[in-house]
Amino acid sequence: MQSAGVEDPYKVAQQAAEFVTKKFGGQHDVLAVLGSGWAHAASVLDATNEISVTEIPGFTKPSAIGHGGTLKSVKVGNSRVLLLTGRTHLYEGHGVNAVVHAVRTAWFAGCKTVVLTNAAGCLRQDWGVGATAVISDHINLTGFSPLTGADAPAPLHGRFVDLTDAYSLRLREIAKQVDPTLHEGVYMGYHGPHFETPAEIRAARVWGADLVGMSTVMETIAARHLGMEVLALSLATNLAAGITGEKLSGDEVLEIGKASSQRVGTLLANILKQIDLANGKKN
Ligand code: HPA
């Protein structure tokens, strides 16, 4: 099977989309990606069909704990949602095209909207652990771009993609109507998998970050390149390095994720319902 890491990632994504569309019997409208702590959404939303990502051309099974390896087809109102139960991260070493393969596949499969979720370290003590936030903007500190390499084949947009409104204001407003307690902030994307140093967190604060994490930014850039509308949601699983003086641990991140799973899963399901209603009104 061809990997999404080879030279024409768009061709592999198109093949993947054809496979998914055939398996699920039609095109989809929205891609939702479940990050750590968001897995409960998969049980709140009734899937009509599901496949293991290992069956789909170019997909890599996520190796991060708390990330599933299934793509589900879910009906939310009039929308058909592709629900990916786990993502591939840059730090897994499969290359940037593997990280954004699901986004490109979803676009070829008809999706115009992407909802990304993640677990993040929080720089805002006033928000606290367990807080949820919509991402208003990002700072990409990974050193990577999904648009590195050959230009995308015509008629796709070229490589100089505008990111002034990367995270849709319309979708952020919809999310905040669903849950007015949602915070809003800037996400700084690191490569990982190590956590940041306290000095890096101090620098992140000076640069305007509210949240730090190891995902989301590549997927957002790839989605905007394809003209998709992006909503990204973070669950603050810990205060960022150096804030409390305590050491950070992956187990703590998973524990908070598990404890919040029901709440954030329901939140995501409700947001998807509102997006469906708003898109219905828009169309
Ligand atoms: N840093 C980076 N990624 C994370 C963190 C963090 O503190 N918490 C959860 N994901």
mmCIF file of C-alpha atoms and ligand atoms in Angstrom:
data_model
loop_
_atom_site.group_PDB
_atom_site.id
_atom_site.type_symbol
_atom_site.label_atom_id
_atom_site.label_comp_id
_atom_site.label_asym_id
_atom_site.label_seq_id
_atom_site.Cartn_x
_atom_site.Cartn_y
_atom_site.Cartn_z
ATOM 1 C CA MET A 1 0.000 0.000 0.000
ATOM 2 C CA GLN A 2 1.303 3.445 -0.905
ATOM 3 C CA SER A 3 2.186 5.648 2.067
ATOM 4 C CA ALA A 4 1.096 9.278 2.375
ATOM 5 C CA GLY A 5 4.769 10.102 2.989
ATOM 6 C CA VAL A 6 5.775 9.621 -0.659
ATOM 7 C CA GLU A 7 5.973 12.338 -3.265
ATOM 8 C CA ASP A 8 2.334 12.843 -4.305
ATOM 9 C CA PRO A 9 0.419 13.003 -1.021
ATOM 10 C CA TYR A 10 -2.616 14.494 -2.799
ATOM 11 C CA LYS A 11 -2.946 11.460 -5.058
ATOM 12 C CA VAL A 12 -2.841 9.129 -2.046
ATOM 13 C CA ALA A 13 -5.432 11.292 -0.277
ATOM 14 C CA GLN A 14 -7.675 11.106 -3.337
ATOM 15 C CA GLN A 15 -7.356 7.310 -3.375
ATOM 16 C CA ALA A 16 -8.130 7.241 0.356
ATOM 17 C CA ALA A 17 -11.201 9.424 -0.174
ATOM 18 C CA GLU A 18 -12.479 7.170 -2.968
ATOM 19 C CA PHE A 19 -12.035 4.155 -0.658
ATOM 20 C CA VAL A 20 -13.829 5.857 2.272
ATOM 21 C CA THR A 21 -16.664 7.204 0.101
ATOM 22 C CA LYS A 22 -17.272 3.754 -1.343
ATOM 23 C CA LYS A 23 -17.125 2.034 2.078
ATOM 24 C CA PHE A 24 -19.450 4.578 3.702
ATOM 25 C CA GLY A 25 -21.758 4.916 0.699
ATOM 26 C CA GLY A 26 -21.376 8.597 -0.130
ATOM 27 C CA GLN A 27 -19.596 11.841 0.518
ATOM 28 C CA HIS A 28 -19.294 13.644 3.872
ATOM 29 C CA ASP A 29 -19.550 17.249 5.097
ATOM 30 C CA VAL A 30 -17.437 17.547 8.251
ATOM 31 C CA LEU A 31 -14.258 15.922 9.575
ATOM 32 C CA ALA A 32 -13.937 15.752 13.383
ATOM 33 C CA VAL A 33 -10.607 14.615 14.849
ATOM 34 C CA LEU A 34 -10.565 13.333 18.425
ATOM 35 C CA GLY A 35 -7.476 14.241 20.440
ATOM 36 C CA SER A 36 -6.556 12.956 23.910
ATOM 37 C CA GLY A 37 -9.481 13.298 26.293
ATOM 38 C CA TRP A 38 -12.068 13.743 23.542
ATOM 39 C CA ALA A 39 -12.646 10.052 22.810
ATOM 40 C CA HIS A 40 -16.025 9.980 24.556
ATOM 41 C CA ALA A 41 -17.527 11.883 21.634
ATOM 42 C CA ALA A 42 -17.279 8.641 19.691
ATOM 43 C CA SER A 43 -19.770 6.995 22.068
ATOM 44 C CA VAL A 44 -22.097 10.028 22.269
ATOM 45 C CA LEU A 45 -22.434 10.092 18.489
ATOM 46 C CA ASP A 46 -23.985 7.013 16.891
ATOM 47 C CA ALA A 47 -21.817 5.764 14.066
ATOM 48 C CA THR A 48 -23.617 4.292 11.088
ATOM 49 C CA ASN A 49 -20.431 2.610 9.893
ATOM 50 C CA GLU A 50 -16.739 2.374 10.799
ATOM 51 C CA ILE A 51 -13.438 1.126 9.440
ATOM 52 C CA SER A 52 -9.958 0.627 10.829
ATOM 53 C CA VAL A 53 -7.594 3.287 9.462
ATOM 54 C CA THR A 54 -5.149 0.501 8.575
ATOM 55 C CA GLU A 55 -7.525 -0.414 5.716
ATOM 56 C CA ILE A 56 -7.431 3.090 4.197
ATOM 57 C CA PRO A 57 -4.671 4.029 1.698
ATOM 58 C CA GLY A 58 -1.936 6.180 3.250
ATOM 59 C CA PHE A 59 -3.177 6.114 6.852
ATOM 60 C CA THR A 60 -0.885 5.221 9.738
ATOM 61 C CA LYS A 61 -2.329 3.779 12.931
ATOM 62 C CA PRO A 62 -1.720 6.362 15.690
ATOM 63 C CA SER A 63 0.782 5.137 18.279
ATOM 64 C CA ALA A 64 0.027 7.752 20.968
ATOM 65 C CA ILE A 65 -1.822 6.391 24.022
ATOM 66 C CA GLY A 66 -5.439 7.546 24.147
ATOM 67 C CA HIS A 67 -5.672 7.721 20.337
ATOM 68 C CA GLY A 68 -7.880 5.231 18.522
ATOM 69 C CA GLY A 69 -7.363 3.907 15.013
ATOM 70 C CA THR A 70 -10.877 4.038 13.606
ATOM 71 C CA LEU A 71 -12.674 6.234 11.091
ATOM 72 C CA LYS A 72 -16.422 6.407 11.723
ATOM 73 C CA SER A 73 -19.275 7.756 9.652
ATOM 74 C CA VAL A 74 -21.785 9.598 11.816
ATOM 75 C CA LYS A 75 -25.028 11.359 10.935
ATOM 76 C CA VAL A 76 -25.511 14.641 12.825
ATOM 77 C CA GLY A 77 -28.777 16.236 11.722
ATOM 78 C CA ASN A 78 -28.438 16.586 7.955
ATOM 79 C CA SER A 79 -24.632 16.467 8.047
ATOM 80 C CA ARG A 80 -22.485 13.430 7.455
ATOM 81 C CA VAL A 81 -19.466 13.559 9.749
ATOM 82 C CA LEU A 82 -16.233 11.630 9.402
ATOM 83 C CA LEU A 83 -15.068 10.989 12.967
ATOM 84 C CA LEU A 84 -11.407 10.064 13.325
ATOM 85 C CA THR A 85 -10.816 8.517 16.754
ATOM 86 C CA GLY A 86 -7.097 9.344 16.892
ATOM 87 C CA ARG A 87 -4.505 11.354 15.012
ATOM 88 C CA THR A 88 -0.937 10.933 13.807
ATOM 89 C CA HIS A 89 1.516 13.395 15.394
ATOM 90 C CA LEU A 90 4.711 14.826 13.948
ATOM 91 C CA TYR A 91 6.666 13.213 16.783
ATOM 92 C CA GLU A 92 5.668 9.725 15.592
ATOM 93 C CA GLY A 93 8.160 10.271 12.787
ATOM 94 C CA HIS A 94 6.039 9.412 9.729
ATOM 95 C CA GLY A 95 6.487 12.857 8.211
ATOM 96 C CA VAL A 96 4.242 15.856 7.849
ATOM 97 C CA ASN A 97 2.123 14.439 5.004
ATOM 98 C CA ALA A 98 1.056 11.559 7.245
ATOM 99 C CA VAL A 99 0.005 14.084 9.917
ATOM 100 C CA VAL A 100 -2.351 15.920 7.532
ATOM 101 C CA HIS A 101 -3.451 12.934 5.459
ATOM 102 C CA ALA A 102 -6.841 12.659 7.185
ATOM 103 C CA VAL A 103 -7.581 16.333 6.465
ATOM 104 C CA ARG A 104 -6.717 15.987 2.779
ATOM 105 C CA THR A 105 -8.643 12.721 2.531
ATOM 106 C CA ALA A 106 -11.688 14.391 4.105
ATOM 107 C CA TRP A 107 -11.490 17.268 1.619
ATOM 108 C CA PHE A 108 -11.418 14.871 -1.334
ATOM 109 C CA ALA A 109 -14.350 13.065 0.354
ATOM 110 C CA GLY A 110 -16.423 16.264 0.252
ATOM 111 C CA CYS A 111 -15.777 17.824 3.702
ATOM 112 C CA LYS A 112 -15.738 21.613 3.833
ATOM 113 C CA THR A 113 -15.404 21.861 7.628
ATOM 114 C CA VAL A 114 -12.825 20.451 10.061
ATOM 115 C CA VAL A 115 -13.241 20.277 13.823
ATOM 116 C CA LEU A 116 -9.928 19.515 15.534
ATOM 117 C CA THR A 117 -9.665 18.657 19.238
ATOM 118 C CA ASN A 118 -6.596 18.286 21.421
ATOM 119 C CA ALA A 119 -5.184 18.086 24.934
ATOM 120 C CA ALA A 120 -2.985 21.052 25.788
ATOM 121 C CA GLY A 121 -0.816 22.533 28.465
ATOM 122 C CA CYS A 122 -2.339 25.746 29.803
ATOM 123 C CA LEU A 123 -0.465 28.982 30.481
ATOM 124 C CA ARG A 124 -3.505 30.596 32.090
ATOM 125 C CA GLN A 125 -3.714 29.724 35.781
ATOM 126 C CA ASP A 126 -7.034 31.574 35.948
ATOM 127 C CA TRP A 127 -8.546 29.069 33.470
ATOM 128 C CA GLY A 128 -7.323 26.043 35.445
ATOM 129 C CA VAL A 129 -6.905 22.367 34.664
ATOM 130 C CA GLY A 130 -9.954 20.868 32.943
ATOM 131 C CA ALA A 131 -10.796 24.140 31.171
ATOM 132 C CA THR A 132 -11.923 23.977 27.566
ATOM 133 C CA ALA A 133 -11.098 26.618 24.984
ATOM 134 C CA VAL A 134 -11.587 27.480 21.344
ATOM 135 C CA ILE A 135 -8.365 28.306 19.547
ATOM 136 C CA SER A 136 -8.385 31.793 18.049
ATOM 137 C CA ASP A 137 -4.959 31.626 16.392
ATOM 138 C CA HIS A 138 -1.717 29.648 16.524
ATOM 139 C CA ILE A 139 2.039 30.053 16.663
ATOM 140 C CA ASN A 140 3.730 27.274 14.719
ATOM 141 C CA LEU A 141 6.947 26.396 16.516
ATOM 142 C CA THR A 142 7.286 22.931 15.000
ATOM 143 C CA GLY A 143 9.615 24.110 12.227
ATOM 144 C CA PHE A 144 7.414 22.234 9.725
ATOM 145 C CA SER A 145 4.781 23.082 7.133
ATOM 146 C CA PRO A 146 2.518 20.621 5.316
ATOM 147 C CA LEU A 147 3.069 22.745 2.203
ATOM 148 C CA THR A 148 6.804 22.017 1.991
ATOM 149 C CA GLY A 149 7.801 20.367 -1.271
ATOM 150 C CA ALA A 150 6.235 20.333 -4.705
ATOM 151 C CA ASP A 151 3.310 22.674 -5.256
ATOM 152 C CA ALA A 152 -0.067 20.995 -5.001
ATOM 153 C CA PRO A 153 -1.367 19.800 -8.390
ATOM 154 C CA ALA A 154 -3.751 22.165 -10.244
ATOM 155 C CA PRO A 155 -6.503 23.178 -9.656
ATOM 156 C CA LEU A 156 -5.475 23.228 -5.970
ATOM 157 C CA HIS A 157 -4.214 26.452 -4.436
ATOM 158 C CA GLY A 158 -0.460 27.175 -4.517
ATOM 159 C CA ARG A 159 1.791 27.089 -1.494
ATOM 160 C CA PHE A 160 1.490 30.701 -0.255
ATOM 161 C CA VAL A 161 -1.591 30.273 1.879
ATOM 162 C CA ASP A 162 -3.144 33.136 3.813
ATOM 163 C CA LEU A 163 -3.581 32.309 7.525
ATOM 164 C CA THR A 164 -4.946 35.627 8.789
ATOM 165 C CA ASP A 165 -8.261 33.956 9.639
ATOM 166 C CA ALA A 166 -7.082 30.376 10.078
ATOM 167 C CA TYR A 167 -9.648 29.625 12.808
ATOM 168 C CA SER A 168 -13.152 30.487 11.616
ATOM 169 C CA LEU A 169 -14.810 33.299 13.553
ATOM 170 C CA ARG A 170 -18.214 31.926 12.519
ATOM 171 C CA LEU A 171 -17.469 28.488 13.986
ATOM 172 C CA ARG A 172 -15.912 29.980 17.135
ATOM 173 C CA GLU A 173 -19.122 31.946 17.721
ATOM 174 C CA ILE A 174 -21.220 28.815 17.250
ATOM 175 C CA ALA A 175 -19.051 26.917 19.782
ATOM 176 C CA LYS A 176 -19.335 29.731 22.339
ATOM 177 C CA GLN A 177 -23.111 29.826 21.924
ATOM 178 C CA VAL A 178 -23.191 26.104 22.747
ATOM 179 C CA ASP A 179 -20.988 26.644 25.832
ATOM 180 C CA PRO A 180 -20.527 30.265 26.961
ATOM 181 C CA THR A 181 -17.902 29.122 29.519
ATOM 182 C CA LEU A 182 -15.504 28.201 26.715
ATOM 183 C CA HIS A 183 -12.308 30.251 26.880
ATOM 184 C CA GLU A 184 -10.579 31.512 23.766
ATOM 185 C CA GLY A 185 -6.840 31.632 23.222
ATOM 186 C CA VAL A 186 -3.715 31.260 21.134
ATOM 187 C CA TYR A 187 -2.222 27.768 20.758
ATOM 188 C CA MET A 188 1.507 27.318 20.364
ATOM 189 C CA GLY A 189 2.343 24.146 18.469
ATOM 190 C CA TYR A 190 5.551 22.318 19.405
ATOM 191 C CA HIS A 191 7.004 19.250 17.728
ATOM 192 C CA GLY A 192 7.274 17.169 20.943
ATOM 193 C CA PRO A 193 7.116 14.451 22.173
ATOM 194 C CA HIS A 194 9.052 15.910 25.113
ATOM 195 C CA PHE A 195 7.230 18.533 27.156
ATOM 196 C CA GLU A 196 8.467 22.131 27.041
ATOM 197 C CA THR A 197 11.037 23.577 29.423
ATOM 198 C CA PRO A 198 9.939 26.310 31.846
ATOM 199 C CA ALA A 199 12.062 28.754 29.781
ATOM 200 C CA GLU A 200 10.162 27.757 26.628
ATOM 201 C CA ILE A 201 6.881 28.363 28.439
ATOM 202 C CA ARG A 202 8.057 31.794 29.616
ATOM 203 C CA ALA A 203 8.971 32.572 26.002
ATOM 204 C CA ALA A 204 5.589 31.267 24.825
ATOM 205 C CA ARG A 205 3.857 33.602 27.284
ATOM 206 C CA VAL A 206 5.806 36.624 26.005
ATOM 207 C CA TRP A 207 4.841 35.642 22.458
ATOM 208 C CA GLY A 208 1.164 35.589 23.363
ATOM 209 C CA ALA A 209 0.395 31.896 23.801
ATOM 210 C CA ASP A 210 -2.353 30.672 26.144
ATOM 211 C CA LEU A 211 -2.053 26.968 25.327
ATOM 212 C CA VAL A 212 0.742 24.670 24.190
ATOM 213 C CA GLY A 213 0.519 21.313 22.461
ATOM 214 C CA MET A 214 1.936 18.895 19.917
ATOM 215 C CA SER A 215 -0.778 18.754 17.277
ATOM 216 C CA THR A 216 -3.379 20.817 15.380
ATOM 217 C CA VAL A 217 -1.198 23.411 13.617
ATOM 218 C CA MET A 218 -0.208 21.178 10.656
ATOM 219 C CA GLU A 219 -3.807 20.025 10.198
ATOM 220 C CA THR A 220 -5.082 23.608 10.295
ATOM 221 C CA ILE A 221 -2.589 24.803 7.674
ATOM 222 C CA ALA A 222 -3.426 21.861 5.387
ATOM 223 C CA ALA A 223 -7.155 22.501 5.828
ATOM 224 C CA ARG A 224 -6.862 26.229 5.071
ATOM 225 C CA HIS A 225 -4.772 25.413 2.001
ATOM 226 C CA LEU A 226 -7.777 23.439 0.751
ATOM 227 C CA GLY A 227 -10.218 26.217 1.689
ATOM 228 C CA MET A 228 -11.819 24.285 4.571
ATOM 229 C CA GLU A 229 -13.295 26.104 7.555
ATOM 230 C CA VAL A 230 -11.515 25.162 10.816
ATOM 231 C CA LEU A 231 -12.695 25.000 14.418
ATOM 232 C CA ALA A 232 -10.155 23.830 17.009
ATOM 233 C CA LEU A 233 -10.899 23.017 20.643
ATOM 234 C CA SER A 234 -8.434 22.402 23.472
ATOM 235 C CA LEU A 235 -8.843 20.612 26.775
ATOM 236 C CA ALA A 236 -6.331 22.016 29.294
ATOM 237 C CA THR A 237 -4.992 18.831 30.900
ATOM 238 C CA ASN A 238 -2.235 20.516 32.912
ATOM 239 C CA LEU A 239 -0.695 23.853 33.692
ATOM 240 C CA ALA A 240 2.289 24.291 31.376
ATOM 241 C CA ALA A 241 5.862 23.472 32.458
ATOM 242 C CA GLY A 242 7.278 25.526 35.314
ATOM 243 C CA ILE A 243 4.008 27.179 36.340
ATOM 244 C CA THR A 244 3.358 25.097 39.448
ATOM 245 C CA GLY A 245 6.912 23.849 40.079
ATOM 246 C CA GLU A 246 5.565 20.270 39.766
ATOM 247 C CA LYS A 247 6.942 17.902 37.140
ATOM 248 C CA LEU A 248 4.765 17.133 34.106
ATOM 249 C CA SER A 249 3.778 13.592 33.221
ATOM 250 C CA GLY A 250 2.020 11.971 30.300
ATOM 251 C CA ASP A 251 -0.017 9.924 32.808
ATOM 252 C CA GLU A 252 -1.410 13.089 34.388
ATOM 253 C CA VAL A 253 -2.442 14.338 30.941
ATOM 254 C CA LEU A 254 -4.225 11.043 30.256
ATOM 255 C CA GLU A 255 -5.908 11.008 33.684
ATOM 256 C CA ILE A 256 -7.386 14.490 33.281
ATOM 257 C CA GLY A 257 -8.393 13.560 29.751
ATOM 258 C CA LYS A 258 -10.200 10.487 31.057
ATOM 259 C CA ALA A 259 -11.911 12.429 33.850
ATOM 260 C CA SER A 260 -13.127 15.098 31.369
ATOM 261 C CA SER A 261 -13.991 12.692 28.594
ATOM 262 C CA GLN A 262 -17.763 12.577 29.154
ATOM 263 C CA ARG A 263 -18.069 16.382 29.487
ATOM 264 C CA VAL A 264 -15.959 17.274 26.449
ATOM 265 C CA GLY A 265 -17.415 14.460 24.350
ATOM 266 C CA THR A 266 -20.902 15.834 24.959
ATOM 267 C CA LEU A 267 -19.656 19.368 24.233
ATOM 268 C CA LEU A 268 -18.215 18.278 20.893
ATOM 269 C CA ALA A 269 -21.403 16.425 19.962
ATOM 270 C CA ASN A 270 -23.474 19.534 20.753
ATOM 271 C CA ILE A 271 -21.145 21.774 18.750
ATOM 272 C CA LEU A 272 -21.406 19.439 15.748
ATOM 273 C CA LYS A 273 -25.208 19.616 16.034
ATOM 274 C CA GLN A 274 -25.121 23.419 16.047
ATOM 275 C CA ILE A 275 -22.733 23.527 13.092
ATOM 276 C CA ASP A 276 -25.181 21.305 11.199
ATOM 277 C CA LEU A 277 -28.073 23.626 12.021
ATOM 278 C CA ALA A 278 -26.103 26.755 11.101
ATOM 279 C CA ASN A 279 -24.931 25.205 7.827
ATOM 280 C CA GLY A 280 -28.515 24.238 7.070
ATOM 281 C CA LYS A 281 -29.541 27.873 7.549
ATOM 282 C CA LYS A 282 -26.593 29.055 5.480
ATOM 283 C CA ASN A 283 -27.322 26.762 2.517
HETATM 284 N N1 HPA B 1 2.703 20.541 26.486
HETATM 285 C C1 HPA B 1 2.558 20.031 25.231
HETATM 286 N N2 HPA B 1 1.570 19.222 24.895
HETATM 287 C C2 HPA B 1 0.667 18.906 25.833
HETATM 288 C C3 HPA B 1 0.761 19.396 27.157
HETATM 289 C C4 HPA B 1 1.838 20.261 27.490
HETATM 290 O O1 HPA B 1 1.987 20.752 28.637
HETATM 291 N N3 HPA B 1 -0.302 18.882 27.826
HETATM 292 C C5 HPA B 1 -0.999 18.133 26.953
HETATM 293 N N4 HPA B 1 -0.420 18.139 25.742
#
